[in-house]
C-alpha cells in the first residue's frame, strides 16, 4: 500500500510539473486568482492538459503492450520496436497516405494496425524457424526485421517526398499535441483495461502452449487477442504522437524485478511507471533544449537504450 | 559467378571479379553521356572513386573484424561502429561550435575524428569483449543496442545544437554517395593506403587467427597485440567509409560472406581483395542499374540494406552463429 501511495505521488508530481512548464506563463496564481487569467486558462485547456494526457496514455499503453508481447513471445526483450511492430505500422501508414490520401485518421490507423499485425506475425514465424534459439537472438532478429521494413518505408518515402512525415511517426514528439488532435489515444486506455481483464490468461500463455491447453484454455485465441491489442496500441501511438523506443521493454522488466511475473499484479504498476517514465522524458526534453524542444522520444531513446544495456549486462549472461 | 567449380584457383576468381568490376565501372563512366566529356568524366569518376574507396574500407574492415571475433555474423557496423563515428562528429561540432568547425581545415578535423574514434572504440570494445567473453549472442545484442544508443545520442546532441546551425551541419557533414568533398576523398585515399600498408604485415598473423584464440597463441602469435592492431585498423577504415557516405549497415556482411563463398580459402591475401572487389561491384552496379536502367533517383544503399538484412536473418536461421 505504501508503495502504491509513493508511486501515485510521483506520478501526480510529474503531471503537475508537466502542466506548469512551457513557453507561456501558466501558474497557480494565474489560474486560481479571483479574476482568472483568460489566456492562461486557454493554454491549459487547449495545449497543456491534452499534452499531459497524451504523454501518460502513450506511456501506459506502450508499457502494457510490451508486457503482453513478452508473455506471448516468452522472451524478456520483446516489445513493439524489437519485433518489427512499430516499423510495420509506419509502413502501413505510408501505404495508406500514398494510396488513399483522403482517408480519415481512423481509417489510416486501421490500415496501420493490419500492417502491424502482419509484421508481428511475420516476426513470430521467423522466430519459429530459428534453431537453437537463445533468448538474446530474439530481439536481434526483431530489430533487424524492423530495419528491413524501415528501409522499404524509407525507399518509398524518399521517392514521394514524405521523409519528414515518416520521421514524425518514428520519433515520439508531444510538442504538436493540441485539443482535437490526440483524442484517439483515449482508446488505448480502453485497450489497456481490456488487457487487464485478460491478464490471467496472458500469464498462463506465458507458461507455454501445452500448459495453457492443459488448463482448458484456447491458446491461439489468447495469442491473437494479445497481438490485436498490441498492434492497435502501436498503430494509435504511431499515428498520433510517434513511436517511443524501448519503453515497452524497460518498464515491464524493471517492474518484474520488483514484483515478479504475475500479469494481474504487475499491469497496474507497469501502467503507472510507463506514464511516469514518458512524463519524465517529455519534461527533460522541454527543459534541456529551452527555448527549443527536444522530442520526448529522443530522450526516451537515450535513457531507454542505456537501461536496456544495463538489463542486458546484468541479466543477459544468465539468460543467454 | 564462375567459381562454383572446385578446381577454380583463388587467383583466377580474383581475376574474374576484377574484370567484372572494371566492366561495370566502364559502363558507368561511358554509357549515356549527354554533355561535354570533360565535365561528365570527372563528375562520374568521383562517384566511382568514392564507391571504390567505400567498398574497400567496408569490405576489409568487416573481414578483419570477423577474423578477430571468430564469427561470421558480427560486423563492425552491426556492433555500432558507424554510429559511434557519427556521434563523435556530432559532439565535436557541438563542443567546438559550428563557426569554429567551419573555419577549420577539414583534414585536421577528420584526423582528430579518426584518432578519437580509434581510442574510443578500443576502450569500448575491449570492455565489451571482456564482459561478454564467449557469449556471441550477448555480444551481438549489446552491439546492436549500442548502435541504437549512439544514434539516439547523436540525434539528441543534434537537437541541442540550434536548429539553424543543425541544417548547416547536415549539409556539410552527413555526406552522400553523390558528392563528398574533394579534399576528403583524397585524404581518405591516403589514409586507406596507409592502413593497407600497415595491414600487410598482419596478413600472416590474421590467417592464423582464423583458427581461434588458443590455437593462434600455441602457434606463436602475439594474440593480444595483433588483435588490438587489427581493431585499430578496423576503426580507421570505418571512420573513412562513414565520413564519405554515412553509415552502411549490411554491405559489409553481404560482401564478406559472398567472398568466403566464392574464394573458398582462408588466406586473407585472397579473401580481402575479393571482398573489396565484390563491394565495388555491388556499389557501382547498384548505382548504374538504379540510375540508368530504372531511372530512379535513389541511393543504392537502401536496396543493399534491404537485401543485407534478409541475408542476415537467413544466416541466423541457418545456425551460422557459432
XYZ file of C-alpha atoms in Angstrom:
642
model
C 0.000 0.000 0.000
C 2.809 2.351 0.952
C 4.460 1.687 -2.385
C 1.247 2.467 -4.218
C 0.948 5.820 -2.454
C 4.539 6.710 -3.249
C 4.059 5.818 -6.915
C 0.863 7.849 -7.134
C 2.591 10.814 -5.515
C 5.450 10.671 -8.023
C 3.066 10.428 -10.949
C 0.925 13.358 -9.775
C 4.017 15.489 -9.156
C 5.341 14.815 -12.648
C 1.947 15.518 -14.180
C 1.687 18.866 -12.380
C 5.219 19.860 -13.400
C 4.318 18.931 -16.981
C 1.353 21.313 -16.791
C 3.356 24.214 -15.409
C 6.347 24.372 -17.758
C 6.340 25.850 -21.213
C 6.740 28.975 -23.245
C 3.748 30.901 -21.956
C 3.177 31.540 -18.286
C 0.682 29.188 -16.696
C 0.951 29.342 -12.918
C -1.281 28.630 -9.950
C -1.691 32.314 -9.349
C -2.882 32.968 -12.852
C -5.367 30.116 -12.733
C -6.844 30.379 -9.261
C -6.917 34.099 -8.714
C -10.382 35.590 -8.130
C -10.018 37.015 -11.647
C -8.542 34.029 -13.518
C -6.270 34.896 -16.398
C -8.243 34.041 -19.520
C -5.203 33.310 -21.642
C -3.540 31.025 -19.110
C -6.736 29.043 -18.822
C -6.902 28.653 -22.588
C -3.306 27.493 -22.838
C -4.005 24.986 -20.098
C -7.122 23.516 -21.688
C -6.078 23.600 -25.334
C -2.421 22.718 -25.073
C -1.055 21.673 -21.686
C -3.755 19.289 -20.482
C -4.022 17.452 -23.813
C -0.263 17.133 -23.889
C -0.145 15.683 -20.399
C -2.888 13.191 -21.224
C -1.231 12.179 -24.491
C 2.078 11.567 -22.751
C 0.524 9.493 -19.997
C -1.697 7.485 -22.322
C 1.180 6.676 -24.669
C 3.412 5.636 -21.772
C 0.792 3.485 -20.128
C -0.380 1.680 -23.227
C 3.101 1.036 -24.654
C 4.317 -0.329 -21.328
C 1.409 -2.748 -21.095
C 1.766 -3.669 -24.783
C 5.382 -4.578 -24.134
C 4.390 -6.736 -21.167
C 1.839 -8.640 -23.253
C 4.380 -9.210 -26.026
C 6.917 -10.549 -23.545
C 4.364 -13.024 -22.239
C 3.359 -14.170 -25.715
C 6.857 -14.470 -27.149
C 8.122 -15.846 -23.805
C 11.088 -13.560 -24.039
C 12.111 -10.653 -21.859
C 13.464 -8.499 -24.653
C 10.487 -8.250 -26.975
C 8.484 -5.069 -27.421
C 6.963 -3.141 -30.354
C 10.311 -1.767 -31.577
C 12.184 -5.056 -31.211
C 9.645 -7.136 -33.102
C 9.008 -5.120 -36.255
C 5.583 -3.995 -34.962
C 6.263 -0.261 -34.909
C 8.086 -0.247 -38.252
C 5.252 -2.213 -39.868
C 2.753 0.293 -38.524
C 4.773 3.101 -40.130
C 4.832 1.257 -43.442
C 1.070 0.791 -43.175
C 0.571 4.490 -42.555
C 2.737 5.368 -45.520
C 0.801 2.953 -47.713
C -2.476 4.494 -46.613
C -1.130 8.002 -47.191
C 0.076 7.163 -50.695
C -2.868 5.079 -51.913
C -5.762 6.775 -50.148
C -4.736 10.297 -49.199
C -8.316 11.245 -48.376
C -8.718 8.578 -45.728
C -9.691 9.903 -42.270
C -7.264 9.312 -39.400
C -9.277 6.399 -38.103
C -9.049 4.649 -41.468
C -5.295 5.194 -41.667
C -4.984 3.858 -38.168
C -6.825 0.681 -39.161
C -4.504 0.142 -42.133
C -1.525 0.653 -39.814
C -2.996 -1.884 -37.388
C -3.357 -4.500 -40.115
C 0.265 -3.938 -41.147
C 1.440 -4.076 -37.532
C -0.383 -7.379 -37.049
C 1.140 -8.806 -40.219
C 4.636 -7.640 -39.288
C 4.447 -9.084 -35.791
C 3.077 -12.369 -37.140
C 5.974 -12.489 -39.599
C 8.390 -11.954 -36.727
C 6.865 -14.825 -34.758
C 7.079 -17.064 -37.836
C 10.749 -16.215 -38.366
C 11.415 -16.986 -34.709
C 9.951 -20.438 -35.082
C 12.387 -21.177 -37.889
C 15.483 -20.204 -35.933
C 17.253 -23.218 -34.494
C 18.989 -23.206 -31.107
C 17.150 -20.102 -30.141
C 18.959 -18.202 -27.468
C 16.824 -15.657 -25.653
C 19.185 -12.939 -26.837
C 18.844 -13.668 -30.543
C 15.118 -12.905 -30.472
C 15.396 -9.100 -30.146
C 18.277 -9.027 -32.636
C 16.056 -10.685 -35.229
C 13.266 -8.268 -34.373
C 15.494 -5.200 -34.626
C 16.918 -6.300 -37.978
C 13.472 -7.199 -39.298
C 12.337 -3.747 -38.229
C 15.322 -2.313 -40.096
C 14.379 -4.156 -43.279
C 10.791 -2.934 -43.107
C 12.097 0.527 -42.335
C 14.309 0.562 -45.416
C 11.266 -0.260 -47.541
C 9.434 2.645 -45.915
C 12.403 4.952 -46.498
C 12.601 3.893 -50.131
C 9.024 4.892 -50.901
C 9.018 7.920 -48.613
C 12.108 9.222 -50.386
C 10.517 8.741 -53.791
C 7.345 10.595 -52.868
C 8.978 13.220 -50.698
C 7.409 12.083 -47.450
C 10.531 11.538 -45.373
C 9.627 14.274 -42.918
C 6.210 12.780 -42.325
C 7.725 9.364 -41.730
C 10.214 10.836 -39.283
C 7.333 12.260 -37.289
C 5.907 8.742 -36.892
C 9.181 7.234 -35.778
C 10.132 9.805 -33.128
C 7.703 10.354 -30.328
C 7.120 14.095 -30.169
C 4.452 15.621 -27.966
C 5.022 19.245 -28.854
C 2.341 19.181 -31.557
C -0.397 17.757 -29.339
C -3.399 20.060 -29.107
C -7.009 19.591 -28.189
C -8.775 17.769 -31.015
C -5.595 16.119 -32.328
C -4.865 13.376 -29.845
C -8.264 12.027 -28.713
C -7.670 8.726 -30.483
C -5.238 7.930 -27.700
C -8.081 7.574 -25.205
C -8.959 4.353 -26.996
C -5.633 2.938 -25.808
C -6.852 3.345 -22.254
C -9.775 1.054 -23.110
C -7.346 -1.427 -24.638
C -5.175 -1.309 -21.523
C -8.219 -2.075 -19.390
C -9.093 -4.950 -21.738
C -5.576 -6.272 -21.273
C -6.047 -6.041 -17.526
C -9.231 -8.100 -17.577
C -7.475 -10.756 -19.648
C -4.312 -10.554 -17.533
C -4.511 -14.047 -16.033
C -4.813 -15.570 -19.484
C -1.636 -13.843 -20.625
C 0.149 -15.092 -17.517
C -0.923 -18.639 -18.349
C 0.000 -18.204 -22.014
C 3.452 -17.165 -20.816
C 3.877 -20.692 -19.437
C 3.645 -22.157 -22.922
C 1.179 -23.706 -25.313
C 0.934 -27.170 -23.777
C 0.403 -25.859 -20.292
C -2.287 -23.460 -21.491
C -4.130 -26.119 -23.438
C -3.979 -28.499 -20.468
C -5.746 -25.896 -18.377
C -8.536 -25.915 -20.935
C -7.800 -22.527 -22.470
C -7.669 -21.755 -26.169
C -4.021 -20.808 -26.700
C -4.224 -19.457 -30.276
C -7.113 -17.254 -29.278
C -5.221 -15.730 -26.363
C -2.226 -15.060 -28.597
C -4.463 -13.481 -31.245
C -6.130 -11.251 -28.649
C -2.766 -10.154 -27.297
C -1.383 -9.377 -30.731
C -4.520 -7.443 -31.634
C -4.225 -5.264 -28.520
C -0.520 -4.674 -29.128
C -0.986 -3.811 -32.814
C -3.875 -1.439 -32.128
C -1.947 0.360 -29.398
C 1.187 0.657 -31.528
C -0.754 1.937 -34.535
C -2.575 4.559 -32.452
C 0.573 5.826 -30.788
C 2.423 5.980 -34.114
C -0.421 7.877 -35.771
C -0.919 10.451 -33.036
C 2.473 11.169 -31.447
C 5.090 8.817 -32.916
C 6.881 5.814 -31.506
C 8.759 5.752 -28.196
C 11.567 3.208 -28.429
C 12.284 0.545 -25.784
C 9.657 1.795 -23.357
C 7.741 -1.471 -23.527
C 10.951 -3.309 -22.780
C 12.371 -1.258 -19.937
C 9.282 -0.679 -17.825
C 7.947 -4.257 -17.592
C 11.455 -5.587 -16.902
C 12.097 -3.172 -14.076
C 8.644 -3.854 -12.638
C 9.143 -7.600 -12.844
C 12.412 -7.323 -10.934
C 10.405 -5.967 -8.032
C 7.027 -7.633 -8.482
C 7.609 -10.946 -10.246
C 5.750 -12.168 -13.283
C 2.079 -12.261 -12.409
C 0.450 -10.046 -15.036
C -2.592 -9.229 -12.927
C -0.397 -7.804 -10.198
C 2.102 -6.101 -12.429
C -0.107 -4.442 -15.081
C -1.189 -1.531 -12.825
C 2.436 -0.952 -11.870
C 3.571 -1.100 -15.482
C 0.801 1.346 -16.416
C 1.804 3.869 -13.758
C 5.560 3.516 -14.329
C 5.167 3.809 -18.097
C 3.215 7.036 -17.728
C 5.761 8.410 -15.260
C 8.703 7.462 -17.481
C 7.370 9.241 -20.560
C 6.312 12.257 -18.496
C 9.862 12.484 -17.209
C 11.339 12.188 -20.719
C 8.962 14.826 -22.046
C 9.775 17.224 -19.203
C 13.522 16.735 -19.660
C 13.137 17.414 -23.378
C 11.310 20.637 -22.678
C 13.779 21.893 -20.082
C 17.146 20.905 -21.571
C 16.715 22.385 -25.008
C 14.995 25.537 -23.815
C 13.783 27.644 -25.685
C 13.599 24.866 -28.290
C 12.228 21.455 -27.502
C 13.857 18.079 -27.790
C 11.288 15.394 -28.627
C 10.426 13.150 -25.693
C 11.014 10.158 -27.958
C 14.655 11.143 -28.456
C 15.201 11.423 -24.708
C 13.428 8.095 -24.231
C 15.687 6.561 -26.860
C 18.811 7.610 -24.959
C 17.570 6.631 -21.497
C 15.893 3.515 -22.846
C 18.944 2.137 -24.603
C 21.157 2.801 -21.582
C 18.715 0.925 -19.344
C 18.431 -1.829 -21.940
C 22.206 -2.271 -21.888
C 22.134 -2.333 -18.107
C 19.470 -5.032 -18.083
C 21.408 -6.993 -20.683
C 24.727 -6.972 -18.935
C 23.158 -7.558 -15.539
C 20.849 -10.366 -16.523
C 21.898 -11.259 -20.035
C 24.747 -13.507 -19.009
C 22.242 -15.661 -17.148
C 19.600 -15.602 -19.873
C 21.965 -16.366 -22.737
C 29.971 -16.290 -60.545
C 32.048 -18.938 -62.257
C 33.664 -20.037 -59.048
C 31.330 -22.929 -58.361
C 33.708 -25.472 -59.818
C 36.085 -26.736 -57.141
C 39.070 -26.609 -59.496
C 38.983 -22.833 -59.882
C 42.007 -21.289 -58.264
C 41.552 -18.296 -55.998
C 43.757 -16.264 -58.275
C 41.504 -16.897 -61.232
C 38.411 -15.967 -59.222
C 40.101 -12.713 -58.323
C 40.821 -12.015 -61.984
C 37.206 -12.655 -62.948
C 35.980 -10.390 -60.166
C 38.425 -7.699 -61.246
C 37.188 -7.874 -64.854
C 33.540 -7.678 -63.778
C 34.288 -4.677 -61.568
C 36.208 -2.951 -64.366
C 33.406 -3.636 -66.836
C 30.801 -2.084 -64.585
C 32.991 0.912 -63.937
C 33.476 1.426 -67.668
C 29.740 1.110 -68.228
C 29.033 3.603 -65.509
C 31.557 6.076 -66.860
C 30.806 5.857 -70.562
C 27.158 4.966 -71.125
C 24.611 7.681 -71.722
C 26.893 10.661 -71.879
C 24.724 13.651 -72.670
C 27.031 16.564 -72.073
C 30.593 17.709 -72.540
C 33.008 14.867 -71.816
C 35.382 16.982 -69.807
C 32.603 17.645 -67.326
C 30.943 14.229 -67.259
C 34.051 12.104 -66.837
C 35.474 13.818 -63.735
C 31.997 14.037 -62.265
C 31.371 10.341 -62.679
C 34.949 9.476 -61.900
C 34.483 10.971 -58.483
C 31.453 8.792 -57.895
C 33.324 5.692 -58.956
C 36.309 6.592 -56.797
C 34.031 7.053 -53.814
C 32.358 3.710 -54.422
C 35.745 2.004 -54.709
C 37.078 3.564 -51.530
C 33.964 2.893 -49.511
C 33.675 -0.634 -50.828
C 37.287 -1.330 -49.962
C 37.036 0.177 -46.480
C 33.796 -1.596 -45.607
C 34.855 -4.958 -47.006
C 38.313 -5.050 -45.461
C 37.151 -3.808 -42.074
C 34.357 -6.392 -41.984
C 36.548 -9.358 -42.924
C 39.236 -8.375 -40.414
C 36.659 -7.871 -37.681
C 35.123 -11.263 -38.367
C 38.555 -12.861 -38.242
C 39.262 -11.349 -34.851
C 35.875 -12.211 -33.361
C 35.833 -15.655 -34.968
C 32.285 -15.137 -36.125
C 30.665 -14.530 -39.488
C 27.600 -12.687 -38.311
C 29.229 -9.898 -36.317
C 30.373 -6.894 -38.313
C 31.703 -3.518 -37.194
C 28.544 -1.852 -38.484
C 26.258 -4.206 -36.590
C 28.333 -3.567 -33.479
C 27.580 0.144 -33.664
C 30.927 1.422 -35.014
C 29.378 3.585 -37.726
C 27.084 5.416 -35.414
C 29.904 5.846 -32.948
C 31.672 7.829 -35.639
C 28.576 9.924 -36.309
C 28.284 10.570 -32.590
C 31.917 11.667 -32.290
C 31.469 14.002 -35.241
C 28.298 15.489 -33.799
C 29.890 16.012 -30.383
C 32.954 17.669 -31.875
C 30.767 20.129 -33.709
C 28.717 20.718 -30.615
C 31.658 21.405 -28.316
C 33.670 23.416 -30.804
C 30.707 25.294 -32.227
C 29.851 25.262 -35.880
C 31.598 28.534 -36.648
C 34.922 27.176 -35.420
C 34.394 23.950 -37.263
C 33.529 25.745 -40.464
C 36.798 27.648 -40.227
C 38.898 24.555 -39.545
C 40.766 22.687 -42.190
C 38.583 19.641 -42.946
C 41.678 17.457 -42.996
C 42.586 18.451 -39.476
C 39.075 17.788 -38.282
C 38.939 14.427 -39.954
C 42.270 13.471 -38.436
C 41.034 14.399 -34.968
C 37.852 12.417 -35.508
C 39.779 9.338 -36.560
C 42.082 9.499 -33.544
C 39.196 9.868 -31.105
C 37.374 7.080 -32.860
C 40.285 4.653 -32.592
C 40.856 5.422 -28.908
C 37.219 5.252 -28.030
C 36.393 2.116 -29.938
C 39.435 0.359 -28.479
C 38.217 1.161 -24.979
C 34.633 0.283 -25.702
C 35.261 -2.962 -27.443
C 37.918 -4.040 -25.007
C 35.363 -3.609 -22.268
C 32.633 -5.283 -24.284
C 34.649 -8.343 -25.261
C 35.685 -8.682 -21.645
C 32.085 -8.506 -20.457
C 30.639 -10.925 -22.935
C 33.526 -13.301 -23.388
C 32.422 -16.355 -25.287
C 28.791 -15.320 -25.459
C 28.259 -14.335 -29.061
C 24.551 -13.697 -28.703
C 25.092 -11.323 -25.830
C 27.815 -9.544 -27.772
C 25.577 -9.229 -30.814
C 22.606 -7.842 -28.936
C 24.773 -5.488 -26.903
C 26.369 -4.216 -30.101
C 23.019 -3.612 -31.766
C 21.695 -1.750 -28.734
C 24.928 0.269 -28.540
C 24.286 1.300 -32.121
C 20.804 2.456 -31.155
C 22.242 4.325 -28.181
C 24.837 6.139 -30.294
C 22.171 7.028 -32.818
C 19.818 8.387 -30.146
C 22.643 10.325 -28.514
C 23.611 11.840 -31.871
C 20.081 12.926 -32.579
C 19.862 14.276 -29.044
C 23.008 16.374 -29.461
C 21.850 17.467 -32.904
C 18.682 18.751 -31.294
C 20.583 20.642 -28.640
C 22.529 22.434 -31.343
C 20.384 25.277 -32.629
C 18.070 24.159 -35.439
C 19.522 26.597 -37.976
C 23.039 25.530 -37.160
C 21.983 21.946 -37.479
C 20.820 22.401 -41.039
C 24.164 23.868 -41.932
C 25.820 20.866 -40.324
C 23.724 18.334 -42.074
C 24.669 19.710 -45.448
C 28.287 19.819 -44.575
C 28.892 16.658 -42.621
C 26.445 13.985 -43.474
C 27.626 13.193 -46.912
C 26.047 11.064 -49.564
C 27.400 8.943 -52.376
C 26.991 11.735 -54.818
C 29.163 14.490 -53.585
C 31.823 14.005 -50.948
C 34.289 16.849 -50.734
C 37.300 16.605 -52.939
C 39.828 17.001 -50.164
C 38.097 14.433 -48.014
C 38.244 11.934 -50.835
C 41.952 12.447 -51.280
C 42.613 12.263 -47.569
C 40.549 9.085 -47.240
C 42.504 7.515 -50.077
C 45.812 8.337 -48.389
C 44.588 7.011 -45.043
C 43.265 3.830 -46.579
C 46.522 3.260 -48.374
C 48.452 3.787 -45.134
C 46.237 1.319 -43.309
C 46.700 -1.212 -46.067
C 50.482 -0.954 -45.943
C 50.401 -1.426 -42.169
C 47.939 -4.267 -42.575
C 50.181 -6.166 -44.968
C 52.426 -7.076 -42.062
C 49.447 -8.523 -40.202
C 48.133 -10.699 -43.022
C 50.027 -13.831 -41.998
C 49.013 -13.453 -38.367
C 45.397 -12.975 -39.427
C 45.476 -16.254 -41.319
C 46.446 -17.948 -38.071
C 43.836 -16.048 -36.045
C 41.105 -17.776 -38.028
C 41.975 -20.964 -36.111
C 40.814 -19.364 -32.877
C 42.483 -17.767 -29.899
C 44.088 -20.819 -28.269
C 45.450 -22.264 -31.496
C 46.856 -18.910 -32.526
C 48.647 -18.497 -29.207
C 50.027 -22.020 -29.446
C 51.354 -21.254 -32.894
C 53.254 -18.281 -31.544
C 51.058 -15.328 -32.492
C 51.190 -12.447 -30.032
C 47.419 -12.584 -29.747
C 46.604 -9.523 -27.695
C 48.844 -7.253 -29.709
C 47.654 -8.493 -33.077
C 44.001 -8.173 -32.133
C 44.499 -4.654 -30.811
C 46.257 -3.643 -34.012
C 43.595 -5.165 -36.212
C 40.805 -3.461 -34.262
C 42.578 -0.122 -34.581
C 42.821 -0.555 -38.351
C 39.153 -1.524 -38.446
C 38.242 1.659 -36.572
C 40.174 3.803 -39.068
C 38.538 2.129 -42.054
C 35.084 2.535 -40.552
C 35.838 6.206 -39.971
C 36.836 6.561 -43.621
C 33.722 4.940 -45.029
C 31.341 6.663 -42.626
C 32.903 10.056 -43.276
C 32.438 9.574 -47.005
C 28.916 8.202 -47.201
C 27.443 7.826 -43.734
C 26.543 4.548 -42.025
C 26.028 1.438 -44.169
C 24.840 -1.401 -42.004
C 24.772 -4.556 -44.058
C 27.052 -4.018 -47.019
C 29.990 -5.488 -45.120
C 28.112 -8.560 -44.007
C 26.910 -9.177 -47.519
C 30.231 -8.847 -49.343
C 32.282 -10.660 -46.719
C 30.068 -13.712 -46.829
C 29.896 -13.730 -50.627
C 33.685 -13.516 -50.651
C 34.043 -16.520 -48.336
C 31.689 -18.496 -50.543
C 33.422 -17.565 -53.793
C 37.031 -17.872 -52.690
C 36.823 -20.984 -50.542
C 40.073 -20.194 -48.844
C 41.011 -18.710 -45.513
C 44.007 -16.822 -46.832
C 43.437 -13.147 -46.241
C 45.604 -12.271 -49.194
C 42.796 -13.641 -51.369
C 39.703 -13.010 -49.288
C 40.349 -9.314 -48.633
C 40.755 -8.198 -52.272
C 37.854 -10.406 -53.299
C 35.555 -8.827 -50.713
C 36.697 -5.351 -51.746
C 36.010 -6.084 -55.434
C 32.587 -7.552 -54.666
C 31.734 -4.440 -52.655
C 32.866 -2.219 -55.535
C 30.731 -4.238 -57.960
C 27.725 -4.033 -55.640
C 28.011 -0.273 -55.271
C 28.866 0.681 -58.856
C 26.497 -1.812 -60.457
C 23.784 -0.868 -57.989
C 24.177 2.798 -58.778
C 24.294 2.101 -62.520
C 21.198 -0.075 -62.548
C 19.230 2.299 -60.368
C 20.224 5.453 -62.236
C 20.257 4.338 -65.850
C 18.083 1.262 -66.047
C 15.275 2.083 -63.642
C 15.705 5.855 -63.815
C 15.375 6.047 -60.073
C 16.863 8.829 -58.061
C 17.550 6.561 -55.090
C 20.672 5.725 -53.245
C 21.739 2.102 -53.801
C 22.240 1.957 -50.060
C 18.570 1.436 -49.312
C 18.463 -1.590 -51.595
C 21.664 -3.012 -50.098
C 20.272 -2.599 -46.600
C 17.100 -4.388 -47.595
C 18.851 -7.373 -49.162
C 21.572 -7.449 -46.499
C 19.048 -7.552 -43.683
C 17.347 -10.529 -45.301
C 20.685 -12.317 -45.652
C 21.437 -11.606 -42.011
C 18.188 -13.173 -40.853
C 18.693 -16.104 -43.214
C 22.130 -16.645 -41.679
C 20.648 -16.694 -38.205
C 18.094 -19.222 -39.416
C 20.891 -21.407 -40.705
C 22.572 -21.528 -37.254
C 25.519 -19.571 -38.639
C 26.324 -18.131 -35.222
C 28.775 -20.412 -33.583
